[in-house]
Amino acid sequence: MSANRGLLLALPKGRILEELTPLLARVGIVPEPAFSDESSRQLRFRTNDPDLDIIRVRSFDVATFVAFGAAELGVAGNDVLMEFDYPELYAPVDLGIGRCRLSVAAERDVAESDDPARWSHIRIATKYPAVTARHFAARGVQAECIKLNGAMELAPGLGLCRRIVDLVSSGRTLEANGLVELERIAEITSRLIVNRSALKTRPAELQPLVARFREAADAA
Ligand code: PRP
């Protein structure tokens, strides 16, 4: 990590961008126009601050770039933070955007006949194997996780497993695929994350920026 370069802010791709753009505006960060163009292949963007650039990466990779110090700060959901549990990450501000929940779901008929109290070993398709295994282990259930990176709502219908663990927002994806929510594992929002050693070595640059994010989140 070089103190000679400007700061790098890692932001997630996808639908969170709609909520992120007004938040960035309140923080006083204006990205170059290509940032809001989902069809642009550009991955790194300048901002109105010559000492702050943005990179746009997958939500799980935001945590990885920041944990390894390749970016000083980023925006990640607590789903990602729970899954990785990186000690190098400090999450000082709940940004209050990207609200959804991490839930267990199954096909309607399974859900109706299912008694979670009787589970001892279950197979689950998920992007969150660590959180899922921990969640079930806490009540003595062994969860065998099949890692998928998306579209896990397809898995029960195709016989891969009977249950999935995934993010639920409006519930439309579950409904469209004949699934119902069985239980909630966690409520999710996006957090500002900062690399702990960067915060120690570059406090004069990072602390005011963290304070601006906190004010912007409080103002929402
Ligand atoms: C997420 C999640 C669900 C869906 C839930 O996927 O994995 O599939 O959103 O939202 P809903 O309850 O409003 O239907 P997303 O669209 O973010 O894409 P991803 O699969 O690439 O993560």
PDB file of C-alpha atoms in Angstrom, residues 28 48 139 167 201:
ATOM      1  CA  GLY A  28     -19.728  15.213  -2.007  1.00  0.00           C
ATOM      2  CA  ASN A  48     -14.434  15.393  -8.609  1.00  0.00           C
ATOM      3  CA  ARG A 139     -28.595 -25.330  16.592  1.00  0.00           C
ATOM      4  CA  LEU A 167     -30.816 -12.518  -0.321  1.00  0.00           C
ATOM      5  CA  THR A 201      -1.284   5.139   8.405  1.00  0.00           C
TER       6      THR A 201
END
